[in-house]
Amino acid sequence: MKPLKISSTASAPCKVILFGEHFVVYGKPAILAAIDKRIHVNVSIRNDTKFVINNKDIHDEISISNIIESNYKHDKLSYPIFLTAYNTLRGFDSRVGLDIKIDSQVPFGSGLGTSAAVSAALIASISNLFGSFNKHQIFLQTLEAEKLIHATPSGADPAITVTGGVIMFRKTKEPDMLIMPLEYNDLRLIIIYSGENRITGDIVNNVKRIREDNPKLFEMFANKNEEITLDAVQALRNKDYNSLGSLMLRNHELLKSLGVSTRRLDEIVEKAMQNGALGAKMTGAGGGGSVIAIAEDENRLLNTFQEYYAFIANIDKDGVRVE
Ligand code: MEV
């Protein structure tokens, strides 16, 4: 198929997991929120058959024939991006070369869903070159892209970056997933990035090992997590931020017991609680990344964490969109 445009931009929101990370991989429910920090991806057609990324964080290029011939796989940040671009173009029966510009409003590796947001924005941007934009297709392809990052993604990150808002997510039998939009009223979050980077796939694999070694204990944690998550749906609906805060703390304790928190994440949670937070927890895969908190006096918390990359986040309602 011939592209209808020579250039296109799309963007997708980053996210936080409010409740249920890791257990969601094993079929338990999770609550996720899209935040008003986006990743923009611009693609423009080149007059050769190369993919080139050249921006602040990533500089890399590859010719499309190399992707096809060499069973392309390496551990650079650009690998899932190039392969996702290739697969998306293949869906349109096209082999054009692309300049790919990525602009993120949060640091990569901060545990805020940057990988799914890059994939969703890239897929939407390329699809838009051919005049088509279908959120369901973008979700399915973003899920495939996430499999390049770790082998067993729940699908929660692709779901929230595509839909926006706040959702309850449950993996049933792939490709079936339950995605339920939740009321979020005036929910706002304080997000504090620990500055510790981690590799999601490694942490997910550690949890897999823990589950295999201690199935009973894991089951107990997973059931507690489910209880907390379902109570949180009610608390969110009732704008009961005191209860929501306590549930966040309980979820953090569970994740700590699972071994995915770090000393620094625990310290940030503690410090947030000492400075007026109603609740706080690590978010995402853990092993670093970010802490989320809710508070009545948000500015007090921001001042507390001046030495960190910290910000107040509102909920993004759009999800992935063409710009
Ligand atoms: C990563 O953002 C969330 C995890 O639950 C993995 C997943 O859901 O695929 C750790």
Coordinates of C-alpha atoms and ligand atoms in Angstrom, one line a residue:
M1 CA 0.0 0.0 0.0
K2 CA 1.2 3.5 -0.8
P3 CA 1.4 6.0 2.1
L4 CA -1.0 8.9 1.8
K5 CA 1.2 11.3 3.8
I6 CA 5.0 11.8 4.1
S7 CA 5.0 12.6 7.8
S8 CA 2.8 12.0 10.8
T9 CA 2.8 12.5 14.6
A10 CA 0.9 10.6 17.3
S11 CA 1.2 10.6 21.0
A12 CA 0.3 8.3 23.9
P13 CA 0.1 8.9 27.7
C14 CA 2.4 7.4 30.3
K15 CA 0.7 5.5 33.1
V16 CA 0.8 4.5 36.7
I17 CA -0.4 1.2 38.2
L18 CA -2.5 2.2 41.2
F19 CA -3.1 -1.3 42.4
G20 CA -2.2 -4.9 41.3
E21 CA 1.2 -4.8 39.4
H22 CA 2.8 -8.3 39.0
F23 CA -0.3 -10.2 40.2
V24 CA -2.0 -8.9 37.0
V25 CA 0.4 -11.1 35.0
Y26 CA -1.3 -14.1 36.7
G27 CA -4.9 -13.1 36.0
K28 CA -5.6 -10.9 39.1
P29 CA -7.3 -7.5 38.6
A30 CA -5.2 -4.3 38.5
I31 CA -6.2 -0.6 38.5
L32 CA -4.2 1.7 36.1
A33 CA -4.3 5.4 35.4
A34 CA -3.1 7.3 32.4
I35 CA -1.3 10.5 33.3
D36 CA -0.9 13.8 31.6
K37 CA 2.6 13.2 30.5
R38 CA 2.9 12.0 27.0
I39 CA 5.3 10.5 24.5
H40 CA 5.2 12.0 21.0
V41 CA 6.4 10.0 18.0
N42 CA 6.9 11.6 14.7
V43 CA 7.6 9.5 11.6
S44 CA 8.6 10.8 8.2
I45 CA 9.3 8.8 5.1
R46 CA 12.9 8.7 3.9
N47 CA 14.0 8.1 0.3
D48 CA 15.9 5.0 1.3
T49 CA 14.9 1.9 3.2
K50 CA 16.5 2.7 6.6
F51 CA 14.9 3.3 10.0
V52 CA 16.7 6.1 11.7
I53 CA 16.2 7.3 15.3
N54 CA 18.2 10.3 16.2
N55 CA 17.1 12.2 19.3
K56 CA 18.1 13.1 22.8
D57 CA 18.2 9.6 24.3
I58 CA 18.6 7.2 21.3
H59 CA 20.8 7.4 18.2
D60 CA 20.6 4.3 16.0
E61 CA 19.9 3.2 12.5
I62 CA 19.3 0.0 10.6
S63 CA 18.4 -0.9 7.1
I64 CA 15.1 -2.9 6.7
S65 CA 16.9 -5.7 4.9
N66 CA 19.0 -6.2 8.0
I67 CA 15.9 -6.7 10.1
I68 CA 14.6 -9.3 7.6
E69 CA 17.8 -11.2 7.1
S70 CA 19.5 -11.4 10.4
N71 CA 16.6 -12.6 12.6
Y72 CA 17.2 -9.2 14.2
K73 CA 17.6 -9.2 18.0
H74 CA 19.9 -7.1 20.3
D75 CA 19.6 -5.5 23.6
K76 CA 19.6 -1.9 22.5
L77 CA 16.8 0.5 23.4
S78 CA 16.1 0.8 19.7
Y79 CA 15.4 -2.9 19.1
P80 CA 11.7 -3.0 20.0
I81 CA 11.1 0.3 18.3
F82 CA 12.7 -0.8 15.0
L83 CA 10.9 -4.2 15.0
T84 CA 7.6 -2.6 15.9
A85 CA 8.0 -0.1 13.0
Y86 CA 8.8 -3.0 10.7
N87 CA 5.9 -5.1 11.8
T88 CA 3.4 -2.2 11.6
L89 CA 4.6 -1.3 8.0
R90 CA 4.3 -5.0 7.1
G91 CA 0.6 -4.8 8.1
F92 CA 0.2 -2.2 5.3
D93 CA 2.4 -4.2 2.9
S94 CA 4.9 -1.4 2.8
R95 CA 8.7 -1.2 3.1
V96 CA 9.4 2.5 3.3
G97 CA 12.3 3.8 5.3
L98 CA 11.5 6.1 8.3
D99 CA 13.0 8.9 10.4
I100 CA 11.6 8.3 13.8
K101 CA 11.6 11.1 16.4
I102 CA 10.6 10.3 19.9
D103 CA 10.0 13.0 22.5
S104 CA 9.1 11.9 26.0
Q105 CA 7.9 14.1 28.9
V106 CA 9.2 11.6 31.5
P107 CA 12.6 9.8 31.8
F108 CA 12.8 6.4 30.2
G109 CA 12.9 3.6 32.8
S110 CA 11.0 5.6 35.4
G111 CA 8.4 2.9 35.7
L112 CA 5.7 5.0 34.1
G113 CA 4.9 2.9 31.1
T114 CA 7.2 4.6 28.6
S115 CA 7.8 1.4 26.5
A116 CA 4.1 0.8 25.9
A117 CA 3.5 4.5 25.2
V118 CA 6.3 4.7 22.7
S119 CA 5.0 1.6 20.9
A120 CA 1.4 2.8 20.9
A121 CA 2.4 6.3 19.6
L122 CA 4.7 4.8 17.0
I123 CA 2.1 2.3 15.7
A124 CA -0.6 5.1 15.6
S125 CA 1.8 7.4 13.8
I126 CA 2.7 4.9 11.2
S127 CA -0.9 3.8 10.7
N128 CA -1.9 7.4 10.2
L129 CA 0.5 7.6 7.2
F130 CA -1.8 5.2 5.5
G131 CA -5.0 7.0 6.7
S132 CA -6.1 4.5 9.3
F133 CA -6.4 4.7 13.1
N134 CA -8.1 2.0 15.0
K135 CA -7.6 1.9 18.8
H136 CA -8.3 -1.8 19.1
Q137 CA -5.7 -2.7 16.4
I138 CA -3.2 -0.3 18.1
F139 CA -3.8 -2.1 21.4
L140 CA -3.2 -5.6 19.9
Q141 CA 0.0 -4.4 18.1
T142 CA 1.2 -2.6 21.3
L143 CA 0.7 -5.9 23.2
E144 CA 2.9 -7.7 20.6
A145 CA 5.5 -4.9 21.0
E146 CA 5.5 -5.4 24.8
K147 CA 6.3 -9.1 24.2
L148 CA 9.7 -7.9 22.9
I149 CA 10.3 -6.3 26.3
H150 CA 9.3 -9.2 28.5
A151 CA 7.8 -12.5 27.5
T152 CA 4.6 -12.5 29.4
P153 CA 3.1 -9.0 29.5
S154 CA -0.3 -8.9 31.1
G155 CA -1.5 -6.4 28.5
A156 CA -2.3 -3.8 31.2
D157 CA 0.2 -1.2 30.0
P158 CA -0.9 -1.3 26.4
A159 CA -4.5 -1.1 27.5
I160 CA -4.2 2.0 29.6
T161 CA -2.0 3.9 27.1
V162 CA -4.5 3.2 24.4
T163 CA -7.7 4.0 26.3
G164 CA -6.6 6.7 28.7
G165 CA -8.6 7.5 31.9
V166 CA -8.6 5.0 34.8
I167 CA -9.3 1.4 34.2
M168 CA -9.6 -1.9 35.9
F169 CA -7.8 -4.5 33.9
R170 CA -7.9 -8.2 34.0
K171 CA -6.1 -10.7 31.8
T172 CA -8.4 -13.5 31.0
K173 CA -7.5 -15.8 28.1
E174 CA -5.5 -14.0 25.5
P175 CA -6.7 -12.3 23.3
D176 CA -9.6 -11.7 25.7
M177 CA -9.0 -9.1 28.4
L178 CA -11.4 -7.3 30.6
I179 CA -10.9 -3.5 30.4
M180 CA -13.4 -1.6 32.5
P181 CA -13.3 2.2 32.7
L182 CA -13.6 3.5 36.2
E183 CA -14.8 6.8 37.6
Y184 CA -11.9 8.8 38.9
N185 CA -13.6 12.1 39.9
D186 CA -10.9 14.6 40.8
L187 CA -8.1 12.1 41.5
R188 CA -4.6 13.6 41.3
L189 CA -1.3 11.9 42.1
I190 CA 2.1 13.0 43.2
I191 CA 4.7 11.0 41.3
I192 CA 8.3 10.7 42.6
Y193 CA 10.9 9.1 40.4
S194 CA 13.5 7.3 42.6
G195 CA 16.2 7.8 39.9
E196 CA 16.9 4.0 40.1
N197 CA 16.6 2.3 36.7
R198 CA 15.6 -1.2 36.2
I199 CA 14.8 -3.8 33.5
T200 CA 11.1 -4.8 33.7
G201 CA 11.8 -8.2 32.1
D202 CA 14.3 -9.1 34.8
I203 CA 11.9 -8.2 37.7
V204 CA 9.0 -10.0 36.1
N205 CA 11.2 -13.1 35.7
N206 CA 12.3 -12.9 39.4
V207 CA 8.6 -12.9 40.4
K208 CA 8.0 -15.8 38.2
R209 CA 10.7 -17.8 40.0
I210 CA 9.3 -16.8 43.4
R211 CA 5.9 -18.0 42.3
E212 CA 7.3 -21.3 41.1
D213 CA 9.3 -21.8 44.4
N214 CA 6.5 -20.8 46.8
P215 CA 3.2 -21.3 45.0
K216 CA 1.1 -21.3 48.2
L217 CA 2.7 -18.1 49.5
F218 CA 2.3 -16.4 46.1
E219 CA -1.4 -17.4 46.0
M220 CA -1.9 -15.9 49.4
F221 CA -0.3 -12.6 48.3
A222 CA -2.3 -12.7 45.1
N223 CA -5.6 -13.1 46.9
K224 CA -4.8 -10.3 49.3
N225 CA -3.9 -8.1 46.4
E226 CA -7.2 -8.9 44.7
E227 CA -9.1 -8.0 47.8
I228 CA -7.2 -4.7 48.1
T229 CA -7.8 -3.9 44.4
L230 CA -11.6 -4.5 44.6
D231 CA -11.9 -2.4 47.7
A232 CA -9.9 0.4 45.9
V233 CA -12.5 0.4 43.1
Q234 CA -15.2 1.3 45.7
A235 CA -13.0 3.9 47.4
L236 CA -12.3 5.5 44.1
R237 CA -16.0 5.6 43.2
N238 CA -16.8 7.1 46.6
K239 CA -14.0 9.6 46.5
D240 CA -12.9 8.1 49.8
Y241 CA -9.2 9.1 49.6
N242 CA -8.4 8.1 53.2
S243 CA -9.4 4.5 52.4
L244 CA -7.7 4.7 49.1
G245 CA -4.5 5.9 50.8
S246 CA -4.5 3.0 53.3
L247 CA -5.1 0.5 50.5
M248 CA -2.1 1.9 48.7
L249 CA 0.1 1.4 51.7
R250 CA -1.2 -2.2 52.1
N251 CA -0.4 -2.8 48.4
H252 CA 3.1 -1.4 48.9
E253 CA 3.6 -3.8 51.8
L254 CA 2.6 -6.8 49.6
L255 CA 5.0 -5.7 46.9
K256 CA 7.7 -5.3 49.5
S257 CA 7.1 -8.9 50.7
L258 CA 7.3 -10.0 47.1
G259 CA 10.8 -8.5 47.0
V260 CA 10.2 -6.0 44.1
S261 CA 10.6 -2.8 46.2
T262 CA 13.9 -1.3 47.0
R263 CA 15.3 0.5 50.1
R264 CA 15.0 3.8 48.3
L265 CA 11.4 3.2 47.2
D266 CA 10.5 2.3 50.8
E267 CA 12.2 5.4 52.1
I268 CA 10.3 7.6 49.7
V269 CA 7.0 5.9 50.8
E270 CA 7.9 6.5 54.4
K271 CA 8.9 10.1 53.9
A272 CA 5.7 10.8 51.9
M273 CA 3.7 9.5 54.9
Q274 CA 5.6 11.6 57.3
N275 CA 4.8 14.7 55.2
G276 CA 1.1 14.5 55.0
A277 CA 0.4 11.8 52.3
L278 CA -2.8 9.9 52.7
G279 CA -1.1 6.9 51.0
A280 CA 1.9 6.0 48.9
K281 CA 3.2 3.0 47.1
M282 CA 5.8 2.0 44.5
T283 CA 4.3 1.6 41.0
G284 CA 5.0 -0.7 38.1
A285 CA 7.5 -3.5 38.0
G286 CA 9.7 -2.1 40.9
G287 CA 13.4 -2.7 41.5
G288 CA 13.5 1.1 41.1
G289 CA 11.2 3.3 39.1
S290 CA 8.7 5.6 40.8
V291 CA 6.5 6.0 43.9
I292 CA 3.0 7.4 43.7
A293 CA 1.2 9.2 46.5
I294 CA -2.1 11.0 47.2
A295 CA -2.3 14.0 49.5
E296 CA -4.5 16.9 50.4
D297 CA -1.6 19.2 50.4
E298 CA 0.2 18.2 47.2
N299 CA 2.6 21.1 47.2
R300 CA 3.9 20.2 50.7
L301 CA 4.8 16.8 49.2
L302 CA 6.4 18.3 46.1
N303 CA 8.6 20.5 48.4
T304 CA 9.6 17.4 50.4
F305 CA 10.9 15.7 47.3
Q306 CA 12.7 18.6 45.7
E307 CA 15.9 16.6 45.2
Y308 CA 13.9 14.1 43.1
Y309 CA 12.2 14.3 39.7
A310 CA 8.7 14.7 41.2
F311 CA 5.5 16.2 39.8
I312 CA 1.7 16.4 40.2
A313 CA -0.1 14.3 37.7
N314 CA -3.7 14.7 36.5
I315 CA -5.5 11.9 34.7
D316 CA -5.2 11.9 30.9
K317 CA -8.6 11.1 29.4
D318 CA -7.7 10.6 25.7
G319 CA -5.3 7.8 25.5
V320 CA -3.4 7.4 22.2
R321 CA -4.2 10.0 19.6
V322 CA -3.0 11.4 16.3
E323 CA -1.7 14.9 16.6
Ligands
MEV1 C1 4.7 -3.3 34.5 O1 4.3 -2.0 34.2 C2 3.6 -4.1 35.1 C3 3.9 -5.5 35.4 O2 2.7 -6.0 36.1 C4 4.1 -6.4 34.2 C5 2.8 -6.5 33.3 O3 1.7 -6.3 33.8 O4 3.0 -7.0 32.2 C6 5.0 -5.7 36.4

